[in-house]
Coordinates of C-alpha atoms in Angstrom, one line a residue:
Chain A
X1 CA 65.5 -50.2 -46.0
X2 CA 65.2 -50.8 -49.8
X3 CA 67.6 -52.0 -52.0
X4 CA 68.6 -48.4 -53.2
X5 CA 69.3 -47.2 -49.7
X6 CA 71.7 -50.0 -48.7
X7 CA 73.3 -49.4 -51.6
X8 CA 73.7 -45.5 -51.2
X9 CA 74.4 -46.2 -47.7
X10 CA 77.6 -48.3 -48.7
X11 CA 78.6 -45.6 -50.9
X12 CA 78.5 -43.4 -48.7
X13 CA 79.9 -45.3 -46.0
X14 CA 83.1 -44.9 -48.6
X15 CA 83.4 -41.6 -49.7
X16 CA 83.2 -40.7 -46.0
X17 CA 86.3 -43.0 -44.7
X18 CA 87.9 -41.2 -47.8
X19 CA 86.6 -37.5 -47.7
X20 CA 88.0 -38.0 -43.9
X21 CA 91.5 -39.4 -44.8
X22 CA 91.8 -37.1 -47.6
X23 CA 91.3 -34.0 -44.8
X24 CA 94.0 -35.2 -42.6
X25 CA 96.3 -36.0 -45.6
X26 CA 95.7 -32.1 -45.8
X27 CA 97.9 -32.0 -42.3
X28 CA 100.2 -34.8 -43.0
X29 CA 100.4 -34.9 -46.7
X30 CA 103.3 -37.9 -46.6
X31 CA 101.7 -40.3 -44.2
X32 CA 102.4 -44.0 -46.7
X33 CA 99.2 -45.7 -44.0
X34 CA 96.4 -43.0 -45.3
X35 CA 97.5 -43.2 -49.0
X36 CA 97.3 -46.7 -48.6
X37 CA 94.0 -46.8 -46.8
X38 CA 92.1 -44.1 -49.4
X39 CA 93.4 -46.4 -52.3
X40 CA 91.5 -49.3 -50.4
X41 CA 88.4 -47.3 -49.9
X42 CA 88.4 -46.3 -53.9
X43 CA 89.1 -49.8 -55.0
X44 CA 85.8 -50.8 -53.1
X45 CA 83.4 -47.5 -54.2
X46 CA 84.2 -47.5 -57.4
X47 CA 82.0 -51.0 -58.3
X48 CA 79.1 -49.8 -56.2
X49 CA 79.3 -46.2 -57.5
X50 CA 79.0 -47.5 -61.0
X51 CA 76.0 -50.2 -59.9
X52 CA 73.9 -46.9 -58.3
X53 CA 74.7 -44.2 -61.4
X54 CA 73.8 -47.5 -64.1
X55 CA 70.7 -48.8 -61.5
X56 CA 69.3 -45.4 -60.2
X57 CA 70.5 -42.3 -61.7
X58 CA 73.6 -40.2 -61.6
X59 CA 75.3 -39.2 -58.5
X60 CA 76.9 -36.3 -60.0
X61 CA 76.4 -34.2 -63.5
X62 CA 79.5 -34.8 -66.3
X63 CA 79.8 -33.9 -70.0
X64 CA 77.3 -37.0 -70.9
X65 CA 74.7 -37.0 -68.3
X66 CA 71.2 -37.5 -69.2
X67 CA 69.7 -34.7 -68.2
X68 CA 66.3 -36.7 -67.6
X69 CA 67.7 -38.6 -65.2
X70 CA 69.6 -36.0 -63.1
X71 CA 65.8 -34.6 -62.9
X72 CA 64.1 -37.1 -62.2
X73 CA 66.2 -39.3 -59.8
X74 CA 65.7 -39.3 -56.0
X75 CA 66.6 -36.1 -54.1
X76 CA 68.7 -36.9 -51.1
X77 CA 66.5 -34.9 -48.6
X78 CA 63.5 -36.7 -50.0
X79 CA 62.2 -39.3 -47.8
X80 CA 61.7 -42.9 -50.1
X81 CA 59.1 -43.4 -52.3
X82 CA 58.3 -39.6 -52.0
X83 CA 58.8 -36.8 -54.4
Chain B
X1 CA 84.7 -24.9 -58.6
X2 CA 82.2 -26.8 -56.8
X3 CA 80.5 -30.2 -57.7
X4 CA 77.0 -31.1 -56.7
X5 CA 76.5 -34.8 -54.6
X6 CA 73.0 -35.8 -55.1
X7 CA 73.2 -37.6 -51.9
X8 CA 73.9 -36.7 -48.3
X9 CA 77.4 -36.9 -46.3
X10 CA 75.2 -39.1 -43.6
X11 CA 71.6 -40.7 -44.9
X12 CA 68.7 -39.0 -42.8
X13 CA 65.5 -40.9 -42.7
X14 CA 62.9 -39.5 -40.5
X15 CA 59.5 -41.0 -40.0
X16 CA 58.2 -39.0 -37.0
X17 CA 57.6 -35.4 -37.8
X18 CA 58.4 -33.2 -34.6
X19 CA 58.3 -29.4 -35.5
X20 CA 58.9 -28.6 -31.6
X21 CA 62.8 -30.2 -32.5
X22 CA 62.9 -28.6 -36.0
X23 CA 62.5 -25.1 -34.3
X24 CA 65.8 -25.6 -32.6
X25 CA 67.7 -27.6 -34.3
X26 CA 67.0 -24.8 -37.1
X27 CA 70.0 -23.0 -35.4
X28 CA 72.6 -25.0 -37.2
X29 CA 71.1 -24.0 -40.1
X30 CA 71.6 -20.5 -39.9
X31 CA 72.4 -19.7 -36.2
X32 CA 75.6 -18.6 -34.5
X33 CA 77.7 -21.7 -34.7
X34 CA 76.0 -23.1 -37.4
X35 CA 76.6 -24.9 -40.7
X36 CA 76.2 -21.5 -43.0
X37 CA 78.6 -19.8 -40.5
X38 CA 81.0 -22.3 -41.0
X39 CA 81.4 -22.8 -43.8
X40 CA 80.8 -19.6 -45.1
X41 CA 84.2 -18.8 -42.5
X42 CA 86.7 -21.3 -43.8
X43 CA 85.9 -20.7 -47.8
X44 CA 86.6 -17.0 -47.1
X45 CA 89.5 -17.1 -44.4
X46 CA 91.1 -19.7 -47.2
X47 CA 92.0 -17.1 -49.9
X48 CA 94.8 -15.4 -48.0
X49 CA 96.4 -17.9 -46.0
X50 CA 99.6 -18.4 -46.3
X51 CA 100.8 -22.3 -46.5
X52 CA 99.6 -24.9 -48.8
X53 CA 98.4 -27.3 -45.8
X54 CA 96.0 -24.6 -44.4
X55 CA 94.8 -23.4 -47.6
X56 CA 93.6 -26.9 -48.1
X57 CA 92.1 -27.4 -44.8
X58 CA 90.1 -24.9 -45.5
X59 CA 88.9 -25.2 -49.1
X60 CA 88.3 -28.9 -47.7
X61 CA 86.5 -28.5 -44.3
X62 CA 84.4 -25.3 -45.6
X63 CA 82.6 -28.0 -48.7
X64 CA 82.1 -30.5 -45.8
X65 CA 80.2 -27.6 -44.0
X66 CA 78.1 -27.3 -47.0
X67 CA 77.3 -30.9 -46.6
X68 CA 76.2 -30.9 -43.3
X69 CA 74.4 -27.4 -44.3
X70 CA 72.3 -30.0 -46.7
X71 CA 71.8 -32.1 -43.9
X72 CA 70.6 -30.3 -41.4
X73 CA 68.3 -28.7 -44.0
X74 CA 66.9 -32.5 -44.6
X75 CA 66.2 -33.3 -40.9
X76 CA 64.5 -29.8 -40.7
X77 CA 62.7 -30.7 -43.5
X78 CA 61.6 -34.1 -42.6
X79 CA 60.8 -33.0 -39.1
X80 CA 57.8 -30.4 -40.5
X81 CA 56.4 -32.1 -43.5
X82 CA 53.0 -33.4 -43.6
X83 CA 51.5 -31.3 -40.7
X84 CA 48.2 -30.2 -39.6
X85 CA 47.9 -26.6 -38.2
X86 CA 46.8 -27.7 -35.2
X87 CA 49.9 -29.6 -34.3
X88 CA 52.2 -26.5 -35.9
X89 CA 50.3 -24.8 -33.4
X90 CA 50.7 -26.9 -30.7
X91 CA 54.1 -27.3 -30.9
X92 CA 54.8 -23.5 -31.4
X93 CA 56.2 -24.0 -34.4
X94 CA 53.4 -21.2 -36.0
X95 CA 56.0 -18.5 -34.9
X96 CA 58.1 -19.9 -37.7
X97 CA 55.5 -21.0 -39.3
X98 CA 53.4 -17.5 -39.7
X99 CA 56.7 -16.1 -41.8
X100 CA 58.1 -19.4 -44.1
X101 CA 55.7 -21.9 -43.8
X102 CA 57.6 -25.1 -43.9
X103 CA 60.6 -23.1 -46.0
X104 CA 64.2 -24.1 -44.7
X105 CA 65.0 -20.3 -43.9
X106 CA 69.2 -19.6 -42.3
X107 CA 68.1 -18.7 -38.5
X108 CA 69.0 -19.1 -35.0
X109 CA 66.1 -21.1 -32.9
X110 CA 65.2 -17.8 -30.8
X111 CA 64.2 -16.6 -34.7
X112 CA 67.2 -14.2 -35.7
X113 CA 68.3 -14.2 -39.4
X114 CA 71.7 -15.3 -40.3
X115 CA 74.2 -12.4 -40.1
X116 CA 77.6 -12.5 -41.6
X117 CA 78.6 -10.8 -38.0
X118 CA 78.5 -14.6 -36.4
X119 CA 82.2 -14.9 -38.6
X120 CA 85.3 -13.5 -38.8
X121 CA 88.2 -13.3 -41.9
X122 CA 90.6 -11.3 -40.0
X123 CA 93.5 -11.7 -42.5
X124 CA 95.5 -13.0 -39.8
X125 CA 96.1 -16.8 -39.8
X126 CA 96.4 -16.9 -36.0
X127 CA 93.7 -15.3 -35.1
X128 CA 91.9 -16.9 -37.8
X129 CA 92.6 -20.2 -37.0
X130 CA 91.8 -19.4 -33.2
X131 CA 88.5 -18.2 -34.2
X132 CA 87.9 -21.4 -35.8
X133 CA 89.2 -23.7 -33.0
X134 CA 86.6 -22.0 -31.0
X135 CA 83.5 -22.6 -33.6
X136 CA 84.0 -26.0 -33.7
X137 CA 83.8 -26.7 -29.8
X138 CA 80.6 -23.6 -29.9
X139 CA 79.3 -25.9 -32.5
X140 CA 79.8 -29.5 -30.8
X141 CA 77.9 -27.5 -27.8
X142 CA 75.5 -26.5 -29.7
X143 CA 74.6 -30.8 -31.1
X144 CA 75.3 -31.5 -27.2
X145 CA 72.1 -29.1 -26.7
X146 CA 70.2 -30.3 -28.8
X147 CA 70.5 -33.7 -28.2
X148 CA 69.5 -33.1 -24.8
X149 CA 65.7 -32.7 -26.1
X150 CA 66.5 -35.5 -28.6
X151 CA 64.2 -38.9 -28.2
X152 CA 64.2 -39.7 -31.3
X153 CA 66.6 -42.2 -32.7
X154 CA 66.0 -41.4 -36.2
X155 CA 67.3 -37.6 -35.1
X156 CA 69.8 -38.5 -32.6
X157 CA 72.0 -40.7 -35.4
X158 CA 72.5 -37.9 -38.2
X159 CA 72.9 -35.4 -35.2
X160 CA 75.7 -37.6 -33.6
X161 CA 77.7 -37.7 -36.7
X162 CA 77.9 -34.0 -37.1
X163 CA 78.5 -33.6 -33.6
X164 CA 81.7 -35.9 -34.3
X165 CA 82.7 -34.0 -37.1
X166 CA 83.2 -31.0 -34.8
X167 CA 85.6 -32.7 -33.0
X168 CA 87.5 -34.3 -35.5
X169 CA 87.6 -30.5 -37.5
X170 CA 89.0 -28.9 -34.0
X171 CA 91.9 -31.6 -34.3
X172 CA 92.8 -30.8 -38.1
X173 CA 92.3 -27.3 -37.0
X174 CA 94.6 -27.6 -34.1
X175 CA 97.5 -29.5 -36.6
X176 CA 97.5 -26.4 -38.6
X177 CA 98.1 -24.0 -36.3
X178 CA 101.2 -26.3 -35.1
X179 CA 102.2 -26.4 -38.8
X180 CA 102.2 -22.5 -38.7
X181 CA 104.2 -21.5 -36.0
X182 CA 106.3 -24.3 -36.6
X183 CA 107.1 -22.5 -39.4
X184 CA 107.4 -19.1 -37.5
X185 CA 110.2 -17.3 -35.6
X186 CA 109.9 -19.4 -31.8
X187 CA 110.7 -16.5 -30.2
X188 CA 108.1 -14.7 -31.3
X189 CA 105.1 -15.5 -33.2
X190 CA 103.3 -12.3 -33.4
X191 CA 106.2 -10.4 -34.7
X192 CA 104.9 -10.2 -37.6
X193 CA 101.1 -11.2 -39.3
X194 CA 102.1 -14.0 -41.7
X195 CA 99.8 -13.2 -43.8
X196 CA 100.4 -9.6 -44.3
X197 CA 104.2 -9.1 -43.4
X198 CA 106.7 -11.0 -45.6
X199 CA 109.7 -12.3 -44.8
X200 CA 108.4 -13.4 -41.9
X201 CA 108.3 -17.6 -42.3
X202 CA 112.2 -19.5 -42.0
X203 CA 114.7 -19.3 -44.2
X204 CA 113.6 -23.1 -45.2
X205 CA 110.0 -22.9 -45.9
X206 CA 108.3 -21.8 -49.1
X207 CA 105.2 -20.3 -49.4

């Protein structure tokens, strides 16, 4: 794996603990554990986010994205080192 | 709104093309109890339900469909690039072939095109939230399937996650539909359709 995947992979290791605690939030909207938990998870992707939009492109488009990079930065279905 | 990812739920790396799988594993693409069908079930059903928990379920379960929509489009993908037309034909994958090429196209793996008859929005949210119970489990059949013709651990790993995903939707599914007729008269929930009839939740609960 290269550098960029482990990296991506962490990130998404992540967001999925916290896409999957924000669902069940969606049943259980006061549960103090979860809250807690999804706090944890964004204290730790927030650092690697930031290293993989500064390192390798942006993950998503905002207001200030360089339009170059969104481009020209690897698309997720793309196998590495192919275009 | 939606927001772009450029990145995938679950990474898929594939280094052994295999168009034999990609014809059936096509089907959660666009077949039956696929990805398309999913989601494209919850982000409609969502509009008229009626409680805040199940109007988020929804909206939140339908964009992780699209997700593993993306997904499933990258294993297909990766499973039929680089091939000769001998092996396309070899593996029978020229049926597919003779129409889209290597194009990700929404069908079932016997070849039909995605219909928007494979989903229901019946404007009621128990039968609505019935109907999705059941695609979840027809979906986590359908990953069982395919992973019987699985050998491939680069395949099997993506495929296991999404299977997993089924089962952990039915459960969220299943709290919602406790979360409804909690809020229902006990003696009778099908009194009245809650989302058509009003009056119809407890004194105690707001829409």
């Amino acid at each position: 794996m290269t550098k960029r995947q482990i990296l991506l992979r962490k990130i998404s290791t992540y967001s999925f603990a916290m896409l999957d605690l924000q669902i069940f939030l969606d049943t259980h909207p006061n549960d103090e554990k979860t809250l807690a938990k999804i706090r944890k998870y964004r204290e730790m992707l927030m650092p690697l986010r930031e290293e993989y939009e500064r390192t390798y492109g942006p993950l998503t488009k905002s207001e200030d994205t360089n339009n170059w990079d969104w481009i020209n930065s690897p698309w997720p279905w793309e196998k590495e080192g192919e275009k | 709104m939606f927001v772009y990812e450029k990145k995938l739920q679950y990474p898929v790396n594939i280094k052994k093309p295999n168009p034999k799988l990609a014809k059936i594993i096509i089907t959660q693409y666009g077949g039956p109890d696929g990805e398309l069908a999913a989601s494209l079930r919850y982000l409609s059903q969502r509009f008229t339900m009626p409680l805040p928990e199940l109007k988020a379920t929804l909206t939140d379960i339908g964009t992780e469909e699209l997700g593993h929509m993306e997904m499933i489009g990258a294993i297909v993908y990766q499973l039929t690039k680089g091939l000769t037309e001998e092996e396309i034909k070899k593996a029978g994958f020229d049926t597919y072939f003779v129409d889209h090429t290597t194009g990700i196209y929404p069908q079932s793996a016997s070849g039909t095109p995605f219909t928007a008859a494979y989903i229901q929005s019946k404007g009621d949210a128990i039968t609505d939230l019935h109907e999705d119970l059941a695609a979840e489990q027809k979906a986590r059949t359908t990953y069982d399937n395919i992973l019987r013709f699985c050998d491939d651990y680069d395949v099997i790993d993506p495929i296991r996650f999404l299977r997993q995903r089924e089962v952990v939707h039915y459960q969220r599914f299943g709290e919602n539909l406790r979360i409804l007729t909690d809020n229902l008269d006990s003696k009778n929930f099908y009194a009245f359709n809650p989302e058509f009839d009003t009056n119809c939740f407890k004194k105690t609960r707001k829409k």
